[in-house]
Tab-separated table of C-alpha atoms in Angstrom:
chain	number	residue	atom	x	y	z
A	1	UNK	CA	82.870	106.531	58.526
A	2	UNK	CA	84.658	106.694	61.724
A	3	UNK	CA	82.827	107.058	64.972
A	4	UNK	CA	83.813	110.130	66.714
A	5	UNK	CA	86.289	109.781	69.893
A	6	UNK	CA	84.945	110.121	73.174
A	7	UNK	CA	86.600	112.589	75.311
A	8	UNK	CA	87.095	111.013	78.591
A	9	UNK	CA	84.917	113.175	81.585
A	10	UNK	CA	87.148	115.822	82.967
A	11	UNK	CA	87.542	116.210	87.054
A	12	UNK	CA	86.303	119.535	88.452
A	13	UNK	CA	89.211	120.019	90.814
A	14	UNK	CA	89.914	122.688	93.938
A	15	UNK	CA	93.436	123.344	94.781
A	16	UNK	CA	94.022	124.569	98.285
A	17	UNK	CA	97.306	125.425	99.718
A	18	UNK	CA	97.994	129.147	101.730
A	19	UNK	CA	101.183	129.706	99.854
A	20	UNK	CA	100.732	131.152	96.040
A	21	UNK	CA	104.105	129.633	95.245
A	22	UNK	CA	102.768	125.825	96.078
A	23	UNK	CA	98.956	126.435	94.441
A	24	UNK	CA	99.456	128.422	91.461
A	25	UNK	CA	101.942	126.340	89.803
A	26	UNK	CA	100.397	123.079	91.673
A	27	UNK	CA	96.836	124.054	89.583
A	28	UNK	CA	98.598	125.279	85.992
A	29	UNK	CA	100.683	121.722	86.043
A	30	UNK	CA	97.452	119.787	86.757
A	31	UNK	CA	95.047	121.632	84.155
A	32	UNK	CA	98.024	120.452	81.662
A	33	UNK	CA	96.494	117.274	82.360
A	34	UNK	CA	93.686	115.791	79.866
A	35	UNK	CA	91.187	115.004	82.550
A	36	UNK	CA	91.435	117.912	84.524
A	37	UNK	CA	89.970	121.047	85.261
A	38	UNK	CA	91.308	123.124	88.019
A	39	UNK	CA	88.033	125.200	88.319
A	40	UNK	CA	88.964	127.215	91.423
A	41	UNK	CA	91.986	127.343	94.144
A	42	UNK	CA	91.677	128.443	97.832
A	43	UNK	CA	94.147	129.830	100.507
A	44	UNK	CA	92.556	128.476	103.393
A	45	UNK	CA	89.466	126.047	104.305
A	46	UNK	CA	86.765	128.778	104.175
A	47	UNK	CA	87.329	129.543	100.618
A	48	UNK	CA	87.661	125.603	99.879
A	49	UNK	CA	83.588	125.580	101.182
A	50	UNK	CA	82.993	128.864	99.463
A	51	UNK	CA	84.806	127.376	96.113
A	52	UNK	CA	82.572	124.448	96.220
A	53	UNK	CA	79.675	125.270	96.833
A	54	UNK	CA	79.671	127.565	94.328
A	55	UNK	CA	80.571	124.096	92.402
A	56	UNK	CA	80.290	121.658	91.265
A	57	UNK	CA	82.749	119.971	92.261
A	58	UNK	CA	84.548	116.682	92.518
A	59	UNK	CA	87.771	116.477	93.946
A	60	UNK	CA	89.632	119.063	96.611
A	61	UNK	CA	93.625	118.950	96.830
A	62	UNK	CA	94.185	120.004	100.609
A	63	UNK	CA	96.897	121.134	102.461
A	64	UNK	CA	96.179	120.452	106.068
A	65	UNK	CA	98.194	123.971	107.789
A	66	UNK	CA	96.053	126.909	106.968
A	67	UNK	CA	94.978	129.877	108.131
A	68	UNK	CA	91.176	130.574	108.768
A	69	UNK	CA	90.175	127.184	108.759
A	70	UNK	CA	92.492	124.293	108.751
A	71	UNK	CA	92.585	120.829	106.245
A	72	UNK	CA	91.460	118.888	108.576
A	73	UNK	CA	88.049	121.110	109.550
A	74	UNK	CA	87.375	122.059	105.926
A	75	UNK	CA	87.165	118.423	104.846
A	76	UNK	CA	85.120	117.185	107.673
A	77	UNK	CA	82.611	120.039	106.521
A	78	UNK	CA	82.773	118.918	103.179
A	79	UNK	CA	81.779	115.492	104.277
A	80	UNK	CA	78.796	116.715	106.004
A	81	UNK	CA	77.945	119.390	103.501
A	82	UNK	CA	79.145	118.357	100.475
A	83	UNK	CA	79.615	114.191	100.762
A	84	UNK	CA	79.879	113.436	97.232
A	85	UNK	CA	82.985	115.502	97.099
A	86	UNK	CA	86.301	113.331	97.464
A	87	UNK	CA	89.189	115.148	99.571
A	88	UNK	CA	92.765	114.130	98.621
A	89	UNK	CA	95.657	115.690	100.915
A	90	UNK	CA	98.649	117.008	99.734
A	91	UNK	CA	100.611	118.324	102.638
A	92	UNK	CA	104.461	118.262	104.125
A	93	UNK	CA	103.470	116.571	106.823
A	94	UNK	CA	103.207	112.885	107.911
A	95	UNK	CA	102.438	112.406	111.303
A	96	UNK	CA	100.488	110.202	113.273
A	97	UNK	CA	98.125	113.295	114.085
A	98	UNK	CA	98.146	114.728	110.752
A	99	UNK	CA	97.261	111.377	109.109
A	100	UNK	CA	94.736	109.961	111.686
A	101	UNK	CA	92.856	113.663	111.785
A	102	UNK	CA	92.463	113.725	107.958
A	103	UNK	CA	91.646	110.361	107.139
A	104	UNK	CA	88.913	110.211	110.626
A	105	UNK	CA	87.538	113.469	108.855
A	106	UNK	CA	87.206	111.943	105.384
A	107	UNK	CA	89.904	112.220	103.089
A	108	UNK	CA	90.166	109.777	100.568
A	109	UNK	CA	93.614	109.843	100.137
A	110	UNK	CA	96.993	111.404	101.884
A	111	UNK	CA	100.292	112.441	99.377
A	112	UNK	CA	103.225	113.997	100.496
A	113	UNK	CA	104.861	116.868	98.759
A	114	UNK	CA	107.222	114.739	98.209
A	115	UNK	CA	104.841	113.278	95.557
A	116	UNK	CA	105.277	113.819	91.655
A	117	UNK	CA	102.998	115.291	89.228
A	118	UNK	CA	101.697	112.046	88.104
A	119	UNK	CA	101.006	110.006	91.533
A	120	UNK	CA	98.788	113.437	92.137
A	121	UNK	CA	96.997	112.681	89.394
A	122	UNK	CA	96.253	109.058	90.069
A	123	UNK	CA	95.177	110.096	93.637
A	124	UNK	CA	93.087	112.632	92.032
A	125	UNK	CA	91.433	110.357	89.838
A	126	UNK	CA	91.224	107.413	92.182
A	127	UNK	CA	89.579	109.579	94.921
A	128	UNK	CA	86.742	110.442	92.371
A	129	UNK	CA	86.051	106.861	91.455
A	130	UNK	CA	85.748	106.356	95.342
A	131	UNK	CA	89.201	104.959	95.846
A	132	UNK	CA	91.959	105.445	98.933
A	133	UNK	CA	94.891	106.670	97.610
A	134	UNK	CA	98.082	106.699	100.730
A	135	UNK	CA	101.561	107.238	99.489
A	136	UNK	CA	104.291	104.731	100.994
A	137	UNK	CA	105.384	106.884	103.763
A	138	UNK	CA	101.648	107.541	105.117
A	139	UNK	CA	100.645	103.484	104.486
A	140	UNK	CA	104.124	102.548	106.929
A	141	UNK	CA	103.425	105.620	109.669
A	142	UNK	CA	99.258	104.309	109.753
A	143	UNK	CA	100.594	100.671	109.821
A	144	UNK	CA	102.657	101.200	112.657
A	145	UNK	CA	100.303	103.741	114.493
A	146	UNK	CA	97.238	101.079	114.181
A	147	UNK	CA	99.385	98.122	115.255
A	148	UNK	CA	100.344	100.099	118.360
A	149	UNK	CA	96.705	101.277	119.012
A	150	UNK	CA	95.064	97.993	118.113
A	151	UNK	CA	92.668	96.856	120.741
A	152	UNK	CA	91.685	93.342	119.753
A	153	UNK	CA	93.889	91.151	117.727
A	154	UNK	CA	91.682	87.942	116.169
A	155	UNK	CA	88.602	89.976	115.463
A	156	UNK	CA	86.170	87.873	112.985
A	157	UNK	CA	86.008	89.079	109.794
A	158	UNK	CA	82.805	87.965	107.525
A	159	UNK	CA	82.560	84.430	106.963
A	160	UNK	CA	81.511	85.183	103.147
A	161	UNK	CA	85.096	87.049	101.975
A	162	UNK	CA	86.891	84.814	99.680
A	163	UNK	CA	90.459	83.511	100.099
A	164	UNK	CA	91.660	86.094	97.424
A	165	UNK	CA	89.688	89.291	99.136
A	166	UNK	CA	91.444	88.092	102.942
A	167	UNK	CA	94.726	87.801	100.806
A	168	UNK	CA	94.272	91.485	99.308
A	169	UNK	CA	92.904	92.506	103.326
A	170	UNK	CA	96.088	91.379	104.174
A	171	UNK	CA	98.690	93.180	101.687
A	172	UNK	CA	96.504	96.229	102.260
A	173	UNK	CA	97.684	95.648	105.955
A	174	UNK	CA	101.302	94.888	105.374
A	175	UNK	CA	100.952	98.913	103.651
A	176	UNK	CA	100.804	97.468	99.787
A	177	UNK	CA	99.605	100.131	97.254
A	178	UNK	CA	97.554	98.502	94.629
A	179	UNK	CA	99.880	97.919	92.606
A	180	UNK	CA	102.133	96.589	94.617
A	181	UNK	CA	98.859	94.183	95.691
A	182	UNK	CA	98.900	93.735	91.598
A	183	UNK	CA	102.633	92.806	91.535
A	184	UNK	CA	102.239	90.227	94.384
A	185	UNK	CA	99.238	88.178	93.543
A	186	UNK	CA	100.374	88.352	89.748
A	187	UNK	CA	96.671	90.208	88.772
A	188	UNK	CA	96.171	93.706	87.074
A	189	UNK	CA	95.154	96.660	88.953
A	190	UNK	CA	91.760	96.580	88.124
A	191	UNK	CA	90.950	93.194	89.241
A	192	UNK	CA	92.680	94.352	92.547
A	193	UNK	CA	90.193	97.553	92.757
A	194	UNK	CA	87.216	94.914	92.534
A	195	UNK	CA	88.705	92.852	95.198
A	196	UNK	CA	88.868	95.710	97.526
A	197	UNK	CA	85.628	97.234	96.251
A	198	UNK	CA	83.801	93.851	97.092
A	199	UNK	CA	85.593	93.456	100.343
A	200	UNK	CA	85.004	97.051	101.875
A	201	UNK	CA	81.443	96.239	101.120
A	202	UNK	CA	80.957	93.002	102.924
A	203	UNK	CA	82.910	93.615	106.070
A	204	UNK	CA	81.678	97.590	106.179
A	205	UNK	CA	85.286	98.755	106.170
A	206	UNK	CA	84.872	102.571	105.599
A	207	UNK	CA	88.257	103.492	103.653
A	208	UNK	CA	92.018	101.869	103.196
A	209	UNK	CA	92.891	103.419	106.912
A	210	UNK	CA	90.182	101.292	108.692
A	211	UNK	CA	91.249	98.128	106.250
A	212	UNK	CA	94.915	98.351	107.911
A	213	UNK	CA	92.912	98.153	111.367
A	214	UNK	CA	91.024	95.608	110.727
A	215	UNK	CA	93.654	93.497	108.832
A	216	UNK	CA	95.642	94.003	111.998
A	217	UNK	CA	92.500	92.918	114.614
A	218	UNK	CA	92.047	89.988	112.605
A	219	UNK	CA	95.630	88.618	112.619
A	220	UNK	CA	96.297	88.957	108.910
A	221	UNK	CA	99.049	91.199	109.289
């Protein structure tokens, strides 16, 4: 007799966005999706805390301009009220500001709206699993905004990363997604998420924003 398929466990997801045109079709495309539950959507960053904590809740999609209470607010709140919920942003704009203020506050990752259906739901599904997800536009304009802010070039990194993890440190410096890390060191994606897992564990690096700073201080990139 054959076993029974597992369904794979679907993502409790909050769209936010203050414009009905963007959310509602933004949440019916993504609860086409086999993982996926869009379980609420918000207008501004007080429903987004009202939507989850009437939860639960795993991811929030977040625009950053909103009335009430911006992106940027609502997911700092979330990571002081609700930690174990992953932020991704999904927003028209990329600048230094924009990025900086959402990733300091705690998103996990930062799309454009230039992004397509399914590099949403990779960032979706990489933010649960505890994964940065930064489209190329956002890895180039933090790249260049860290190099110019970056206050001490040569900084020691721990003695006990391995050649391979300072190689990956250094791609994810140069603004490599992971699979462009994959494509480069000729490994699959997962053995690059391990890398970086491992590595943001021994040298305390908090998410892939503070990885491109300290790639930078310590002269990989």
């Amino acid at each position: 007799m054959t076993e029974p398929t597992e369904r794979p466990q679907r993502l409790r997801v909050v769209v936010a966005d203050d414009q009905a045109a963007v959310r509602e079709p933004l949440a019916a495309v993504l609860g086409l999706s086999e993982d996926i539950d869009v379980v609420a959507s918000a207008a501004d960053g007080s429903q987004v805390l009202a939507a989850v904590a009437a939860g639960p809740v795993d991811v929030v999609l977040m625009d950053l301009r909103m009335p009430v209470m911006d992106g940027i607010e609502a997911t700092r709140r979330l990571g002081e009220e609700h930690p174990d919920v992953a932020v991704v942003v999904l927003t028209t704009f990329a600048d230094d500001d924009s990025i900086l203020g959402a990733l300091s506050a705690g998103a996990r990752g930062y799309l454009t709206k230039n992004a397509g259906r399914q590099d949403i739901i990779r960032a979706i599904r990489a933010a649960a699993a505890g994964q940065s997800v930064l489209d190329r536009e956002v890895q180039n304009r933090l790249l260049a905004s860290v190099r110019t802010k970056a206050p001490m070039v040569g900084q020691a990194l721990p003695e006990d990363l391995t050649p391979r993890e300072r190689e990956v440190l250094a791609l994810i410096g140069q603004g490599l997604p992971n699979r462009g890390i994959a494509e480069k060191l000729f490994i699959s994606e997962a053995t690059v998420k391990t890398h970086i897992n491992n590595l943001f564990a021994k040298a305390a690096i908090r998410d892939r924003a503070d990885a491109v700073r300290r790639a930078i201080e310590a002269g990989l990139t």
